[in-house]
Structures are given as structure tokens and as C-alpha cells.
Amino acid sequence: MKSQVWITKHEGKMEGIRSISTNPLSNEFCQAMHNCNNDRIICTKCYATALVGFRQSLRNHVEENGRILSERVLALEELPKYGDYLMRFHSFGEIINHTHVVNIFNICYNNPQTQHVIYSKRCDMLEDMIHLKPDNLKIIESNPLINAVIEFPRSSVADMVFNVVTPEYLEIHPEYKATCKMACDSCRLCYSKRNTTKFIVEMLK
């Protein structure tokens, strides 16, 4: 049986690394953050919302992913199987519910040769299921605030925290620098298990 879970191939920053994502336009958490009217929240500047909004085929695929992954725990033969060295969860979208978390974990178990990374602002949901976490999954806590660098994850289950800043912030805070190289496959700072860095800083796009 071929899995119905869609894997997105990327260009630009994510070129060379595929992802399993869901639709931010139908995710209540994403929409609440995107429409919060607080320009300090990175979600108000969400590129994925715009991209999914005007690419109908992509929107259909990630919408279907959200439905498939959040409705029930999938059987082993329904999970995707691939040979990728790296895989990311959520270039678009967010965790929907605990069923979604279980399916993410099981996808990792189903592909033991692949190093997986999940970026999330909902680490509380990952904490609830941490006893099931596979070894080939790295959890990156997404800091929702722009220009407020966090050096250590607030979540007990996160391996590192991802921050976004403006050039003006870095001028005021010379102790920080943009460590995100904007080329994930060649950098792999977020993906490597040997990396002991606890925080990443990206320049606001």
C-alpha cells in the first residue's frame, strides 16, 4: 500500500531536504497566532500562509496531510517509507493534536535510517507523549517572539530553540549573530545530533 501522506520537495532555503507538512490555513492554532495583531509574533509574518494560499495543489496536499495524520493512528503499512537522509516536519503548519504526534513518532520509527527534525511552538503536546519519542527525532522549540533571543529551550523535551531577529536587533545585541545560514542541507546545524548548540538565530526574511 502506498502511503497517502504527501512529502513536499522544496526550493530555496530548504532545497535538498523534503518535509511532511500540514495546512496553516485550517489549523486553529496557526490562525490564532497569525491573526493576533501583535507584530512581535513571528506567525504574523508567516510565509507559509501566503505560499499555501496561492498554490492550490500544495494547499490540497497539506490539507489532506492534516486530515490523515490527525484523525486516527495510522497502521504501519499506511505510513510513508523513504530513503531520505534528512526529513523535516512542518515547513508549513503545526501540530494539530495528540494523534498527529503519535503518527509523527511512528513515521520516524518506520524510517530508522532518517534523521528527522520537528520545529514547533506546541512543545507542550510533545511533552505529553515524550515517552514515545524515537531516537531519530530532534525537537526544536520555535520562539514565537521576534527580537527576543532565548538561549536555552523552555520546554524540557526540546533539543534547541530557534529564534528570529532583525538586523537592528543584532546591532543592539552584538553578543548574538545570525547562525542560520539560510541553506539547510549544507548547514545542517539544526539536524545534526552531534551539535551541542542550544539556540539558533535567523535573520528575519
mmCIF file of C-alpha atoms in Angstrom:
data_model
loop_
_atom_site.group_PDB
_atom_site.id
_atom_site.type_symbol
_atom_site.label_atom_id
_atom_site.label_comp_id
_atom_site.label_asym_id
_atom_site.label_seq_id
_atom_site.Cartn_x
_atom_site.Cartn_y
_atom_site.Cartn_z
ATOM 1 C CA MET A 1 0.000 0.000 0.000
ATOM 2 C CA LYS A 2 1.370 3.400 -0.981
ATOM 3 C CA SER A 3 1.043 5.975 1.788
ATOM 4 C CA GLN A 4 -1.301 8.895 1.140
ATOM 5 C CA VAL A 5 0.925 11.206 3.206
ATOM 6 C CA TRP A 6 2.373 13.853 0.895
ATOM 7 C CA ILE A 7 6.077 14.747 1.125
ATOM 8 C CA THR A 8 6.948 18.226 -0.111
ATOM 9 C CA LYS A 9 10.028 18.895 -2.206
ATOM 10 C CA HIS A 10 11.495 22.353 -1.620
ATOM 11 C CA GLU A 11 13.490 25.062 -3.335
ATOM 12 C CA GLY A 12 15.435 27.938 -1.799
ATOM 13 C CA LYS A 13 16.486 27.576 1.836
ATOM 14 C CA MET A 14 15.099 24.054 2.129
ATOM 15 C CA GLU A 15 16.400 22.736 -1.195
ATOM 16 C CA GLY A 16 17.699 19.211 -0.789
ATOM 17 C CA ILE A 17 15.549 18.422 2.271
ATOM 18 C CA ARG A 18 11.940 17.299 1.984
ATOM 19 C CA SER A 19 9.226 17.825 4.570
ATOM 20 C CA ILE A 20 5.950 16.417 5.831
ATOM 21 C CA SER A 21 3.712 19.400 6.497
ATOM 22 C CA THR A 22 0.109 20.396 7.144
ATOM 23 C CA ASN A 23 -2.075 23.368 6.245
ATOM 24 C CA PRO A 24 -1.646 26.514 8.389
ATOM 25 C CA LEU A 25 -4.837 27.958 6.878
ATOM 26 C CA SER A 26 -7.015 25.302 8.539
ATOM 27 C CA ASN A 27 -5.013 24.930 11.755
ATOM 28 C CA GLU A 28 -6.778 26.795 14.575
ATOM 29 C CA PHE A 29 -3.519 27.372 16.456
ATOM 30 C CA CYS A 30 -1.780 28.767 13.371
ATOM 31 C CA GLN A 31 -4.675 31.046 12.520
ATOM 32 C CA ALA A 32 -4.943 32.387 16.079
ATOM 33 C CA MET A 33 -1.239 33.204 16.073
ATOM 34 C CA HIS A 34 -1.274 34.633 12.551
ATOM 35 C CA ASN A 35 -4.219 36.912 13.289
ATOM 36 C CA CYS A 36 -3.210 38.004 16.800
ATOM 37 C CA ASN A 37 -2.445 41.608 15.700
ATOM 38 C CA ASN A 38 0.862 41.564 17.559
ATOM 39 C CA ASP A 39 3.726 42.327 15.178
ATOM 40 C CA ARG A 40 6.212 40.919 17.704
ATOM 41 C CA ILE A 41 4.829 37.437 16.977
ATOM 42 C CA ILE A 42 6.663 35.759 14.097
ATOM 43 C CA CYS A 43 3.471 33.999 12.969
ATOM 44 C CA THR A 44 2.009 37.327 11.829
ATOM 45 C CA LYS A 45 4.686 37.305 9.116
ATOM 46 C CA CYS A 46 4.160 33.658 8.149
ATOM 47 C CA TYR A 47 5.470 32.982 4.631
ATOM 48 C CA ALA A 48 3.804 29.550 4.611
ATOM 49 C CA THR A 49 0.334 31.079 4.931
ATOM 50 C CA ALA A 50 0.921 33.167 1.816
ATOM 51 C CA LEU A 51 2.544 30.317 -0.129
ATOM 52 C CA VAL A 52 -0.158 27.783 0.663
ATOM 53 C CA GLY A 53 -2.771 30.467 -0.037
ATOM 54 C CA PHE A 54 -1.869 30.898 -3.690
ATOM 55 C CA ARG A 55 -0.643 27.380 -4.569
ATOM 56 C CA GLN A 56 -3.809 25.314 -4.835
ATOM 57 C CA SER A 57 -2.155 21.935 -5.375
ATOM 58 C CA LEU A 58 0.148 22.428 -2.381
ATOM 59 C CA ARG A 59 -2.797 23.532 -0.248
ATOM 60 C CA ASN A 60 -4.719 20.398 -1.210
ATOM 61 C CA HIS A 61 -1.781 18.148 -0.328
ATOM 62 C CA VAL A 62 -1.021 19.671 3.069
ATOM 63 C CA GLU A 63 -4.721 19.887 3.930
ATOM 64 C CA GLU A 64 -5.058 16.182 3.236
ATOM 65 C CA ASN A 65 -1.944 15.507 5.333
ATOM 66 C CA GLY A 66 -3.546 17.274 8.276
ATOM 67 C CA ARG A 67 -6.710 15.211 7.962
ATOM 68 C CA ILE A 68 -4.885 11.899 7.535
ATOM 69 C CA LEU A 69 -2.418 12.465 10.371
ATOM 70 C CA SER A 70 -4.835 13.875 12.947
ATOM 71 C CA GLU A 71 -7.938 11.684 12.571
ATOM 72 C CA ARG A 72 -6.562 8.312 13.702
ATOM 73 C CA VAL A 73 -3.330 6.457 14.405
ATOM 74 C CA LEU A 74 -2.205 5.017 11.088
ATOM 75 C CA ALA A 75 -1.278 1.383 10.571
ATOM 76 C CA LEU A 76 2.344 0.630 9.719
ATOM 77 C CA GLU A 77 1.585 -0.004 6.052
ATOM 78 C CA GLU A 78 -0.159 3.395 5.791
ATOM 79 C CA LEU A 79 2.910 5.315 6.909
ATOM 80 C CA PRO A 80 5.333 6.751 4.332
ATOM 81 C CA LYS A 81 8.550 4.868 3.716
ATOM 82 C CA TYR A 82 11.505 6.710 2.191
ATOM 83 C CA GLY A 83 15.267 6.697 1.821
ATOM 84 C CA ASP A 84 15.974 10.340 2.687
ATOM 85 C CA TYR A 85 18.914 11.055 4.971
ATOM 86 C CA LEU A 86 17.057 14.040 6.497
ATOM 87 C CA MET A 87 13.353 14.828 6.854
ATOM 88 C CA ARG A 88 11.615 17.828 8.408
ATOM 89 C CA PHE A 89 8.192 18.008 9.987
ATOM 90 C CA HIS A 90 6.353 21.260 9.387
ATOM 91 C CA SER A 91 7.829 23.567 6.868
ATOM 92 C CA PHE A 92 4.161 24.582 6.871
ATOM 93 C CA GLY A 93 1.640 24.181 9.670
ATOM 94 C CA GLU A 94 1.849 22.922 13.242
ATOM 95 C CA ILE A 95 0.948 20.000 15.472
ATOM 96 C CA ILE A 96 -2.816 19.514 15.397
ATOM 97 C CA ASN A 97 -3.489 17.044 18.224
ATOM 98 C CA HIS A 98 -2.003 14.083 20.094
ATOM 99 C CA THR A 99 -2.987 11.655 17.332
ATOM 100 C CA HIS A 100 -0.869 13.769 14.995
ATOM 101 C CA VAL A 101 2.064 13.471 17.417
ATOM 102 C CA VAL A 102 1.768 9.683 17.565
ATOM 103 C CA ASN A 103 1.748 9.462 13.772
ATOM 104 C CA ILE A 104 4.820 11.708 13.562
ATOM 105 C CA PHE A 105 6.653 9.483 16.027
ATOM 106 C CA ASN A 106 5.596 6.351 14.150
ATOM 107 C CA ILE A 107 6.799 7.803 10.835
ATOM 108 C CA CYS A 108 10.211 8.211 12.477
ATOM 109 C CA TYR A 109 10.131 4.603 13.723
ATOM 110 C CA ASN A 110 9.150 3.479 10.225
ATOM 111 C CA ASN A 111 12.223 5.204 8.762
ATOM 112 C CA PRO A 112 15.046 4.454 11.222
ATOM 113 C CA GLN A 113 17.768 5.398 8.730
ATOM 114 C CA THR A 114 16.489 9.004 8.502
ATOM 115 C CA GLN A 115 17.292 11.860 10.879
ATOM 116 C CA HIS A 116 14.072 13.794 11.495
ATOM 117 C CA VAL A 117 13.586 17.288 12.865
ATOM 118 C CA ILE A 118 10.376 18.890 14.077
ATOM 119 C CA TYR A 119 10.018 22.631 14.647
ATOM 120 C CA SER A 120 7.112 23.513 16.931
ATOM 121 C CA LYS A 121 5.577 26.160 19.149
ATOM 122 C CA ARG A 122 3.440 23.426 20.715
ATOM 123 C CA CYS A 123 6.093 21.565 22.662
ATOM 124 C CA ASP A 124 3.543 21.010 25.427
ATOM 125 C CA MET A 125 1.879 18.432 23.174
ATOM 126 C CA LEU A 126 5.216 16.748 22.562
ATOM 127 C CA GLU A 127 5.874 16.713 26.315
ATOM 128 C CA ASP A 128 2.660 14.750 26.842
ATOM 129 C CA MET A 129 3.927 12.000 24.525
ATOM 130 C CA ILE A 130 7.658 12.163 25.235
ATOM 131 C CA HIS A 131 7.798 8.566 26.479
ATOM 132 C CA LEU A 132 7.180 7.515 22.849
ATOM 133 C CA LYS A 133 9.805 9.802 21.258
ATOM 134 C CA PRO A 134 12.064 7.982 18.770
ATOM 135 C CA ASP A 135 15.839 8.427 18.876
ATOM 136 C CA ASN A 136 15.975 9.700 15.291
ATOM 137 C CA LEU A 137 13.822 12.775 16.015
ATOM 138 C CA LYS A 138 15.256 16.124 17.078
ATOM 139 C CA ILE A 139 12.834 18.621 18.652
ATOM 140 C CA ILE A 140 13.376 22.321 18.009
ATOM 141 C CA GLU A 141 11.289 24.775 20.000
ATOM 142 C CA SER A 142 10.214 27.738 17.863
ATOM 143 C CA ASN A 143 10.417 31.018 19.771
ATOM 144 C CA PRO A 144 7.228 32.906 18.818
ATOM 145 C CA LEU A 145 8.709 36.326 19.608
ATOM 146 C CA ILE A 146 10.814 38.335 17.170
ATOM 147 C CA ASN A 147 13.852 40.076 18.684
ATOM 148 C CA ALA A 148 13.803 38.181 21.965
ATOM 149 C CA VAL A 149 16.585 35.606 21.767
ATOM 150 C CA ILE A 150 16.177 32.606 24.057
ATOM 151 C CA GLU A 151 19.449 30.778 24.631
ATOM 152 C CA PHE A 152 18.015 27.586 26.165
ATOM 153 C CA PRO A 153 14.753 25.807 25.330
ATOM 154 C CA ARG A 154 11.944 26.456 27.775
ATOM 155 C CA SER A 155 10.494 23.038 27.042
ATOM 156 C CA SER A 156 12.104 20.109 28.829
ATOM 157 C CA VAL A 157 11.831 17.965 25.692
ATOM 158 C CA ALA A 158 13.361 20.379 23.163
ATOM 159 C CA ASP A 159 16.926 19.894 21.963
ATOM 160 C CA MET A 160 17.342 23.534 20.938
ATOM 161 C CA VAL A 161 15.386 26.744 20.351
ATOM 162 C CA PHE A 162 15.035 28.645 17.069
ATOM 163 C CA ASN A 163 14.946 32.464 17.227
ATOM 164 C CA VAL A 164 14.229 35.112 14.588
ATOM 165 C CA VAL A 165 15.671 38.639 14.792
ATOM 166 C CA THR A 166 16.029 41.788 12.712
ATOM 167 C CA PRO A 167 19.354 43.407 11.699
ATOM 168 C CA GLU A 168 18.588 46.260 14.089
ATOM 169 C CA TYR A 169 18.361 43.835 16.997
ATOM 170 C CA LEU A 170 21.784 42.384 16.212
ATOM 171 C CA GLU A 171 23.277 45.874 16.122
ATOM 172 C CA ILE A 172 21.990 46.489 19.656
ATOM 173 C CA HIS A 173 22.982 42.978 20.813
ATOM 174 C CA PRO A 174 26.474 42.257 19.430
ATOM 175 C CA GLU A 175 26.680 39.180 21.665
ATOM 176 C CA TYR A 176 24.434 37.431 19.117
ATOM 177 C CA LYS A 177 24.927 36.722 15.440
ATOM 178 C CA ALA A 178 22.827 35.098 12.742
ATOM 179 C CA THR A 179 23.862 31.439 12.948
ATOM 180 C CA CYS A 180 21.226 30.222 10.471
ATOM 181 C CA LYS A 181 22.975 30.052 7.087
ATOM 182 C CA MET A 182 19.654 30.000 5.140
ATOM 183 C CA ALA A 183 20.762 26.799 3.388
ATOM 184 C CA CYS A 184 19.590 23.867 5.483
ATOM 185 C CA ASP A 185 21.104 20.974 3.555
ATOM 186 C CA SER A 186 24.632 22.394 3.525
ATOM 187 C CA CYS A 187 24.449 23.829 7.067
ATOM 188 C CA ARG A 188 22.578 21.067 8.960
ATOM 189 C CA LEU A 189 23.114 22.856 12.279
ATOM 190 C CA CYS A 190 19.511 22.105 13.253
ATOM 191 C CA TYR A 191 19.703 18.494 12.075
ATOM 192 C CA SER A 192 22.962 17.139 13.451
ATOM 193 C CA LYS A 193 22.687 15.112 16.647
ATOM 194 C CA ARG A 194 26.340 15.857 17.365
ATOM 195 C CA ASN A 195 25.665 19.580 17.506
ATOM 196 C CA THR A 196 25.511 20.751 21.133
ATOM 197 C CA THR A 197 24.327 24.286 20.315
ATOM 198 C CA LYS A 198 21.186 25.132 22.262
ATOM 199 C CA PHE A 199 19.938 28.086 20.211
ATOM 200 C CA ILE A 200 19.825 29.207 16.606
ATOM 201 C CA VAL A 201 19.386 32.780 15.383
ATOM 202 C CA GLU A 202 17.880 33.511 11.962
ATOM 203 C CA MET A 203 17.609 36.899 10.269
ATOM 204 C CA LEU A 204 14.002 37.880 9.585
ATOM 205 C CA LYS A 205 13.162 37.377 5.919
#
